[in-house]
């Protein structure tokens, strides 16, 4: 009982209650599903027309398309949802009062982090039946469905944690939002471009030195960097995109295999990123920060 | 209950607190008075565990505000000078949220909240959305919020700022009730004169330093024996003022409507003499008496020139 009370997060419960009871939330969910469903039907129509039977092989493409679309939506909206959670409290002049209560900095940050992502998670989970219909047609395995949703979740948590950290560091929501979006853009574009650039440099050096793939396998660094890219990670679930040839479980023989599946590299990286950002935010939000040697 | 020892706070080159020391006993009501930027809010923020002092010590209930903030937070109810409220929550939900932040069980919360709303005369607004309340109501709700965990100490930073006269009176009545409940209250306000009757001790702060502490009477006595005399005249104010200015025992003469206010440093006998001279001069004197030394005047007197 005591443990349950300790685990209870008033910030999270309050935000969930307030956010979910508005009519606007129901409206947004309905519209979102209508748009997503509309896109799926439009996709089917464009491939087969109305009078022909749908080719189940096409479901994989719909699934891939919807998955990338939802990932893009997550990347687009998560910074906006999270980058004002602490600075917003500060601007609303409610933070100082919260910090004088028994609420710990950990509960405050985690409560704000999870509650800001709750609506997005709800939207993504609400689209699950749509995906399930696609899975029923065949062409996509239930494991791939789980992998895609797990990837959504970890991406939201990772990007969200950076938003929360930025919101803790910067006093103004505007600045925090711009910084979070800039970091996200630099990260997604940066990992892709850096991976490709490094690949080209290595290829050039190897060609100048006359090193062949048979003599010396290609280094794994470009693939390791590419594994951190959200788009490459989701494409990897469907074994397309820049990563499938370099997967350790299907080694091409001429590349140093990655230490683990790129999917899990991405997963581990975002989990560590989220943990570090949240721990830092917890430390920074404390008005009087603990110092070593102070007792 | 509250102990501050040589507290200093520096923001860059600006020194907001310059070695402030004070002690507030259990159940005492301490009025903190001083101009804007004097260091009142800085002191309160430090006591509320929201700001780290540059040096010095501050204790609440024997707990160090820097080293034992969690223990201090259990003891204090803090109300900042400006605070916001959440949208889309009712007064009941607002208090319930804060009570849950103090780990108060739901059953207990259901009992406490109506009592708190009654204390601040907001029972009728229990289901009203907080953002629909008037400023005065929000202040009262904020006060109820600071009381949800039944703290021993209340730190109220300008609780009456921006309130209309009626709301101020209502707030004063609530504070009186809290005083009777035995709470230790540290309150700062620019309407402190109105609260003089409920303050056991007042502290005048100026430029980060405590320039005077004591009861209203004690501080009044420090005004170098000066009295303020009030003379209400029906006419010939300028003539009366001229006459008064010629008298050596009067330090200042100002006119407020049909009343002249004069600073007087003489004895009671000399005061009788002064009245006789005014009557002899045939001035239409409707009333003559000593002005009660109120906090505003004390404050202006004590802080004049300090920090300049």
XYZ file of C-alpha atoms in Angstrom:
603
model
C 0.000 0.000 0.000
C 2.828 2.316 0.946
C 4.618 1.411 -2.272
C 1.488 2.171 -4.303
C 1.301 5.593 -2.650
C 4.965 6.198 -3.362
C 4.540 5.226 -7.004
C 1.471 7.436 -7.393
C 2.236 10.482 -9.482
C -0.244 13.330 -8.814
C 1.086 15.423 -11.710
C 0.537 12.610 -14.190
C -2.933 11.762 -12.857
C -4.044 15.388 -12.837
C -2.790 16.087 -16.350
C -4.395 12.927 -17.712
C -7.716 13.854 -16.138
C -7.689 17.435 -17.369
C -6.423 16.630 -20.848
C -8.664 13.699 -21.575
C -11.974 15.145 -20.450
C -12.133 17.943 -22.976
C -14.293 17.635 -26.075
C -11.344 18.773 -28.127
C -9.423 15.570 -27.336
C -12.243 13.378 -28.639
C -12.509 15.543 -31.740
C -8.767 15.365 -32.463
C -8.729 11.570 -32.100
C -11.731 11.206 -34.417
C -10.217 13.511 -37.024
C -6.841 11.821 -36.792
C -8.327 8.369 -37.382
C -10.484 9.667 -40.210
C -7.435 11.173 -41.915
C -5.340 8.054 -41.380
C -8.180 5.788 -42.580
C -8.746 8.083 -45.549
C -5.084 7.853 -46.501
C -5.180 4.054 -46.264
C -8.304 3.853 -48.473
C -6.858 6.353 -50.939
C -3.749 4.218 -51.130
C -5.820 1.083 -51.846
C -7.849 2.976 -54.445
C -4.750 4.267 -56.210
C -3.299 0.756 -56.391
C -6.381 -1.228 -57.350
C -9.363 1.006 -58.051
C -12.782 0.327 -56.476
C -13.958 -2.543 -58.636
C -10.974 -4.816 -58.421
C -10.040 -7.110 -55.571
C -7.229 -5.801 -53.432
C -3.936 -7.602 -53.821
C -2.857 -8.676 -50.320
C 0.781 -8.214 -51.355
C 0.067 -4.503 -51.466
C -0.709 -4.425 -47.705
C 2.981 -4.377 -46.896
C 3.325 -1.125 -48.820
C 0.313 0.388 -47.060
C 1.715 -0.719 -43.733
C 5.118 0.775 -44.536
C 3.526 3.991 -45.748
C 1.345 4.369 -42.647
C 4.251 3.529 -40.363
C 6.527 6.155 -41.874
C 3.654 8.653 -41.836
C 3.023 8.089 -38.125
C 6.730 8.293 -37.347
C 6.900 11.602 -39.191
C 3.919 12.792 -37.189
C 5.612 11.756 -33.943
C 8.796 13.604 -34.905
C 6.781 16.631 -35.915
C 4.538 16.945 -32.865
C 6.526 15.535 -29.945
C 8.842 18.569 -29.589
C 5.823 20.877 -29.581
C 4.066 18.805 -26.936
C 7.022 18.499 -24.592
C 9.135 21.612 -24.980
C 6.790 23.748 -22.910
C 5.967 21.483 -20.015
C 8.316 23.062 -17.474
C 8.826 26.502 -19.038
C 5.026 26.712 -19.356
C 4.664 26.118 -15.617
C 7.281 28.800 -15.064
C 5.510 31.244 -17.386
C 2.160 30.487 -15.753
C 3.816 31.116 -12.368
C 2.769 27.741 -11.011
C 6.211 26.142 -10.827
C 7.469 27.822 -7.655
C 4.393 26.721 -5.749
C 4.752 23.139 -7.010
C 8.391 23.105 -5.922
C 7.494 24.005 -2.351
C 5.230 20.959 -1.989
C 6.302 17.442 -1.063
C 6.369 16.558 -4.745
C 9.857 15.355 -5.616
C 11.694 16.700 -8.642
C 11.692 13.145 -10.044
C 7.907 12.816 -9.809
C 7.402 16.270 -11.282
C 9.630 15.688 -14.307
C 8.462 12.134 -14.974
C 4.830 13.152 -14.497
C 5.179 16.042 -16.929
C 7.165 13.956 -19.423
C 4.731 11.058 -19.537
C 1.594 13.178 -19.431
C 2.790 15.333 -22.324
C 3.320 12.169 -24.365
C 0.102 10.525 -23.223
C -2.098 12.099 -25.854
C 0.297 11.244 -28.659
C 0.511 7.664 -27.357
C -3.265 7.581 -27.264
C -3.439 8.725 -30.892
C -0.907 6.119 -31.973
C -2.632 3.337 -30.035
C -6.011 4.409 -31.405
C -4.655 3.727 -34.890
C -3.799 0.144 -33.919
C -7.080 -1.360 -35.255
C -6.353 0.240 -38.618
C -2.981 -1.480 -38.694
C -4.585 -4.712 -37.501
C -6.895 -4.676 -40.527
C -3.851 -4.285 -42.750
C -2.131 -7.169 -40.939
C -5.210 -9.332 -41.542
C -4.681 -9.046 -45.286
C -1.298 -10.663 -44.816
C 2.100 -9.513 -45.987
C 3.106 -8.156 -42.574
C 3.890 -10.232 -39.502
C 2.504 -9.457 -36.024
C 6.138 -9.152 -34.863
C 6.676 -6.327 -37.328
C 3.562 -4.639 -35.946
C 4.968 -4.877 -32.400
C 8.382 -3.673 -33.567
C 6.867 -0.612 -35.237
C 4.826 0.357 -32.182
C 7.760 -0.211 -29.829
C 9.839 2.019 -32.092
C 7.158 4.718 -31.918
C 7.157 4.535 -28.161
C 10.911 4.758 -27.693
C 11.140 7.567 -30.278
C 8.470 9.539 -28.434
C 10.174 8.979 -25.098
C 13.581 9.963 -26.503
C 12.492 13.099 -28.349
C 10.119 13.962 -25.511
C 12.901 13.768 -22.942
C 14.990 16.233 -24.964
C 11.948 18.532 -25.099
C 11.511 18.297 -21.319
C 15.225 18.960 -20.737
C 15.144 21.960 -23.056
C 12.031 23.198 -21.268
C 13.846 22.917 -17.938
C 16.944 24.737 -19.184
C 15.253 27.571 -21.065
C 12.891 29.873 -19.214
C 10.797 30.724 -22.256
C 8.707 28.153 -24.090
C 9.388 29.808 -27.452
C 13.148 29.392 -27.087
C 12.790 25.866 -25.746
C 10.562 24.834 -28.680
C 12.903 26.301 -31.302
C 15.920 24.610 -29.690
C 14.157 21.226 -29.502
C 13.056 21.360 -33.141
C 16.536 22.489 -34.214
C 18.157 19.640 -32.282
C 15.743 17.106 -33.746
C 16.323 18.344 -37.275
C 20.097 18.371 -36.764
C 19.908 14.864 -35.336
C 17.772 13.237 -38.037
C 19.433 14.980 -40.960
C 22.846 14.847 -39.274
C 22.938 11.095 -38.615
C 21.893 10.373 -42.205
C 24.281 12.824 -43.827
C 27.197 12.012 -41.530
C 26.745 8.264 -42.129
C 26.702 8.751 -45.898
C 29.630 11.171 -45.797
C 31.760 8.821 -43.701
C 30.828 5.949 -46.027
C 31.973 7.942 -49.069
C 35.226 9.015 -47.385
C 36.049 5.427 -46.400
C 35.172 4.180 -49.891
C 37.419 6.822 -51.433
C 40.317 6.009 -49.115
C 39.917 2.295 -49.730
C 39.782 2.771 -53.477
C 42.911 4.973 -53.397
C 44.705 2.385 -51.263
C 43.442 -0.419 -53.500
C 41.729 -2.263 -50.629
C 39.071 -4.706 -51.801
C 36.068 -5.921 -49.792
C 37.425 -9.446 -49.966
C 40.793 -8.404 -48.521
C 39.414 -6.227 -45.731
C 35.739 -5.964 -44.753
C 34.159 -2.514 -44.927
C 34.103 -0.760 -41.464
C 30.786 -0.682 -39.623
C 30.868 3.018 -38.561
C 28.580 4.398 -41.297
C 26.006 1.702 -40.554
C 26.301 2.243 -36.832
C 25.585 5.939 -37.311
C 22.769 5.185 -39.734
C 21.216 2.849 -37.138
C 20.531 5.909 -34.973
C 18.361 7.520 -37.640
C 14.599 7.160 -36.993
C 13.688 6.772 -40.669
C 16.408 4.192 -41.309
C 15.342 2.356 -38.127
C 11.700 2.038 -39.171
C 12.617 1.079 -42.731
C 14.874 -1.573 -41.250
C 11.790 -3.245 -39.698
C 10.613 -3.885 -43.280
C 14.139 -4.719 -44.402
C 14.314 -1.844 -46.827
C 16.245 1.418 -46.761
C 19.941 1.970 -46.173
C 20.367 -0.652 -43.458
C 19.145 -4.168 -44.444
C 22.325 -5.250 -46.200
C 24.418 -4.575 -43.146
C 22.341 -6.375 -40.557
C 24.414 -8.732 -38.485
C 21.854 -11.496 -38.790
C 22.117 -11.341 -42.601
C 25.770 -10.443 -43.079
C 26.725 -9.684 -46.626
C 30.209 -10.921 -45.916
C 32.037 -7.843 -47.043
C 31.097 -5.550 -44.101
C 32.129 -5.755 -40.456
C 28.881 -6.848 -38.781
C 27.273 -4.503 -36.274
C 27.430 -5.663 -32.634
C 23.637 -6.093 -32.642
C 20.602 -5.625 -34.848
C 20.349 -1.919 -35.910
C 16.807 -1.905 -34.552
C 18.139 -2.654 -31.078
C 21.011 -0.201 -31.480
C 18.411 2.482 -32.151
C 16.309 1.277 -29.253
C 19.247 1.230 -26.808
C 20.478 4.641 -27.927
C 17.078 6.281 -27.444
C 16.599 4.571 -24.079
C 19.964 5.915 -22.870
C 19.210 9.345 -24.355
C 15.853 9.472 -22.535
C 17.395 8.366 -19.241
C 20.239 10.896 -19.416
C 17.977 13.792 -20.459
C 15.424 13.047 -17.739
C 18.063 12.647 -14.999
C 19.606 15.954 -16.075
C 16.199 17.662 -16.076
C 15.498 16.301 -12.577
C 18.797 17.731 -11.362
C 18.310 21.082 -13.053
C 14.767 21.717 -11.869
C 15.773 21.608 -8.219
C 15.861 25.213 -6.986
C 18.635 24.366 -4.536
C 20.786 21.738 -6.165
C 22.579 19.141 -4.101
C 26.332 19.498 -4.126
C 28.995 17.002 -3.282
C 30.276 17.397 0.238
C 27.131 19.162 1.481
C 25.496 17.329 4.338
C 10.297 28.866 14.557
C 12.172 30.859 11.921
C 15.775 31.814 12.403
C 17.884 33.769 9.945
C 21.553 34.411 10.606
C 23.615 36.849 8.599
C 21.878 35.954 5.331
C 23.443 37.254 2.141
C 22.283 36.902 -1.436
C 24.140 38.249 -4.385
C 22.887 38.401 -7.986
C 26.016 39.172 -9.985
C 27.275 42.457 -8.557
C 23.956 43.332 -6.971
C 23.634 42.431 -3.313
C 19.983 41.745 -2.557
C 20.547 40.760 1.073
C 23.392 42.162 3.148
C 23.686 40.014 6.231
C 20.053 39.849 7.292
C 19.308 38.348 10.704
C 15.976 37.814 12.386
C 14.112 35.425 14.616
C 10.410 34.670 14.636
C 8.941 32.741 17.531
C 6.307 30.007 17.304
C 2.840 31.435 16.819
C 4.183 34.906 16.108
C 2.920 37.052 13.258
C 5.820 38.903 11.689
C 5.105 41.734 9.301
C 7.806 42.388 6.775
C 7.743 45.910 5.442
C 10.009 47.624 2.951
C 9.994 49.239 -0.469
C 10.149 47.255 -3.700
C 13.553 45.633 -4.172
C 14.389 45.842 -0.464
C 14.908 42.078 -0.194
C 11.580 40.892 1.249
C 10.775 38.467 -1.558
C 14.382 37.230 -1.703
C 14.239 36.390 2.011
C 10.910 34.629 1.558
C 12.152 32.665 -1.450
C 15.128 31.453 0.592
C 12.844 30.411 3.453
C 10.552 28.649 0.975
C 13.577 26.586 -0.229
C 13.316 28.126 -3.686
C 16.543 30.102 -3.626
C 19.995 29.349 -2.350
C 21.619 32.067 -0.257
C 25.143 33.188 -1.114
C 26.073 32.831 2.539
C 24.466 32.741 5.953
C 21.971 30.365 7.491
C 18.224 30.084 7.606
C 16.225 27.600 9.639
C 12.544 26.761 9.768
C 11.464 24.632 12.719
C 15.133 23.891 13.326
C 15.688 22.553 9.807
C 18.267 24.119 7.523
C 16.519 25.438 4.383
C 19.491 24.516 2.187
C 20.455 21.150 3.632
C 17.020 19.885 4.664
C 14.581 21.375 2.139
C 12.192 18.408 2.235
C 11.674 18.734 5.986
C 11.223 22.487 5.638
C 8.615 22.082 2.882
C 6.471 19.931 5.166
C 6.392 22.766 7.678
C 5.700 25.699 5.396
C 2.830 26.947 3.322
C 4.118 29.438 0.776
C 2.132 31.933 -1.206
C 4.176 33.983 -3.692
C 3.351 37.555 -4.647
C 2.247 36.398 -8.101
C 1.019 32.933 -8.842
C -0.908 31.349 -11.626
C -3.647 28.771 -11.654
C -4.382 25.896 -13.991
C -7.056 26.096 -16.634
C -9.826 23.542 -16.766
C -9.763 22.645 -13.096
C -12.363 23.480 -10.493
C -11.521 24.986 -7.100
C -12.106 21.573 -5.554
C -9.811 19.829 -8.049
C -7.168 22.527 -7.627
C -6.966 21.941 -3.893
C -7.203 18.177 -4.362
C -4.208 18.242 -6.720
C -2.060 20.162 -4.240
C -3.213 18.021 -1.336
C -2.231 14.911 -3.304
C 1.200 16.491 -3.822
C 1.569 16.276 -0.051
C 0.640 12.561 -0.149
C -2.584 13.185 1.744
C -4.889 10.157 1.261
C -8.028 10.672 -0.838
C -10.441 10.155 2.083
C -8.640 12.782 4.124
C -8.582 15.162 1.177
C -12.341 14.894 0.843
C -12.659 16.044 4.450
C -10.077 18.833 4.337
C -11.102 20.583 1.129
C -14.623 21.697 2.143
C -13.211 23.017 5.426
C -10.521 24.994 3.655
C -13.006 26.399 1.174
C -15.188 27.426 4.082
C -12.253 29.084 5.828
C -11.587 31.255 2.791
C -15.323 31.790 2.109
C -15.281 29.957 -1.205
C -17.615 27.043 -0.418
C -20.065 28.334 -3.016
C -17.311 28.240 -5.668
C -16.276 24.648 -5.048
C -17.247 23.467 -8.533
C -16.389 26.690 -10.333
C -13.449 26.680 -12.722
C -10.462 28.390 -11.146
C -9.824 30.656 -14.116
C -13.360 32.026 -13.780
C -12.705 33.318 -10.233
C -12.001 36.966 -9.468
C -8.526 38.055 -8.413
C -9.544 38.249 -4.768
C -11.068 34.781 -4.909
C -7.935 33.396 -6.552
C -5.827 34.932 -3.762
C -8.072 33.299 -1.169
C -7.912 30.016 -3.022
C -4.117 30.376 -3.093
C -4.173 30.845 0.641
C -6.332 27.735 1.036
C -3.849 25.917 -1.196
C -0.973 26.897 1.069
C -2.913 25.404 3.995
C -3.794 21.989 2.524
C -1.151 20.170 4.545
C -1.869 22.126 7.731
C 1.568 23.781 7.873
C 2.905 25.338 11.042
C 4.450 28.256 9.188
C 2.885 30.477 6.558
C 5.066 32.559 4.277
C 2.846 35.068 2.506
C 4.497 37.395 0.036
C 2.289 40.419 -0.646
C -0.948 38.443 -0.305
C -3.063 41.567 -0.699
C -1.419 43.031 -3.772
C -3.901 43.969 -6.440
C -6.933 43.375 -4.249
C -9.799 45.810 -3.896
C -10.613 47.166 -0.409
C -13.357 44.601 0.221
C -11.103 41.691 -0.758
C -8.375 43.099 1.515
C -10.710 43.196 4.457
C -11.789 39.610 3.758
C -8.164 38.530 3.572
C -7.378 40.293 6.838
C -10.215 38.448 8.546
C -8.886 35.098 7.302
C -5.398 35.957 8.524
C -6.789 36.833 11.932
C -8.405 33.430 12.048
C -5.126 31.763 11.089
C -3.373 33.681 13.815
C -5.894 32.377 16.311
C -5.165 28.875 15.040
C -1.585 29.376 16.253
C 0.142 29.552 12.902
C 3.481 31.293 12.664
C 3.038 33.835 9.894
C 5.616 35.797 7.967
C 3.781 38.309 5.867
C 4.920 41.105 3.643
C 2.546 43.673 2.372
C 2.303 47.214 1.247
C -0.951 47.387 3.147
C 0.810 46.434 6.362
C -0.640 49.497 8.137
C -4.001 47.787 7.842
C -2.536 44.620 9.323
C -0.735 46.368 12.177
C -3.210 45.164 14.756
C -2.505 41.522 13.990
C 1.311 41.738 13.722
C 3.194 40.920 16.899
C 6.437 42.118 15.421
C 7.312 44.102 12.366
C 10.620 44.244 10.556
C 11.531 47.110 8.315
C 13.894 46.090 5.531
C 15.661 48.473 3.208
C 18.463 47.826 0.727
C 18.872 44.220 1.898
C 19.308 45.205 5.538
C 16.950 45.076 8.468
C 16.752 48.656 9.632
C 14.315 48.122 12.471
C 12.521 45.275 14.212
C 10.146 45.252 17.126
C 6.532 45.762 18.016
C 4.659 48.628 16.424
C 4.921 50.526 19.729
C 8.657 49.885 20.061
C 9.372 51.128 16.599
C 7.148 54.114 17.126
C 9.185 55.017 20.193
C 12.318 55.019 18.118
C 11.118 57.956 16.103
C 13.197 60.218 18.351
C 10.202 61.183 20.385
C 8.585 62.853 17.432
C 4.793 63.042 17.371
C 2.587 63.794 14.460
C -0.031 66.391 15.218
C -3.180 66.688 13.151
C -5.007 69.983 13.012
C -8.318 70.192 11.201
C -9.231 73.730 10.206
C -12.328 75.111 8.598
C -10.427 77.846 6.774
C -7.135 79.868 6.683
C -4.905 76.816 6.221
C -2.044 78.778 4.652
C -2.001 81.253 7.490
C -2.006 78.417 10.025
C 0.824 76.636 8.191
C 2.891 79.841 8.179
C 2.370 80.263 11.897
C 3.319 76.660 12.623
C 6.475 76.860 10.543
C 7.672 79.761 12.665
C 7.546 77.590 15.799
C 10.891 75.945 16.723
C 9.490 72.630 17.969
C 7.765 71.777 14.711
C 9.908 69.868 12.229
C 7.538 69.673 9.274
C 4.131 70.949 8.222
C 2.105 69.474 5.382
C -1.487 69.943 4.299
C -3.805 66.976 3.607
C -7.172 68.366 2.511
C -8.506 70.495 5.336
C -6.019 69.020 7.804
C -2.472 70.132 8.595
C -0.037 67.420 9.684
C 2.926 68.652 11.693
C 5.932 66.834 13.158
C 6.307 67.944 16.806
C 9.257 67.236 19.117
C 8.119 69.037 22.249
C 6.733 67.864 25.585
C 3.034 67.652 26.565
C 3.257 71.079 28.229
C 4.730 72.557 25.108
C 1.932 70.923 23.132
C -0.643 72.673 25.366
C 1.197 75.947 24.750
C 1.077 75.371 21.008
C -2.683 74.811 21.084
C -3.168 77.997 23.127
C -1.199 80.036 20.569
C -3.292 78.664 17.724
C -6.519 79.521 19.570
C -5.187 82.970 20.440
C -4.417 83.553 16.765
C -8.161 83.095 16.159
C -7.731 80.229 13.705
C -10.944 78.252 12.970
C -9.602 75.046 14.589
C -12.199 72.274 14.436
C -9.992 69.559 15.973
C -6.464 69.118 17.339
C -4.777 65.838 18.258
C -1.939 63.363 17.922
C -1.960 61.128 14.887
C -1.674 57.437 15.716
C 1.752 56.305 14.533
C 0.785 53.911 11.790
C 3.171 51.596 10.033
C 3.177 53.517 6.829
C 4.426 56.639 8.586
C 6.901 54.629 10.656
C 8.138 52.949 7.536
C 8.583 56.211 5.682
C 10.309 57.763 8.651
C 12.718 54.884 9.244
C 13.631 54.262 5.653
C 14.088 57.858 4.614
C 17.588 58.249 3.338
C 18.568 54.647 3.999
C 20.142 53.127 0.947
C 20.304 56.415 -0.905
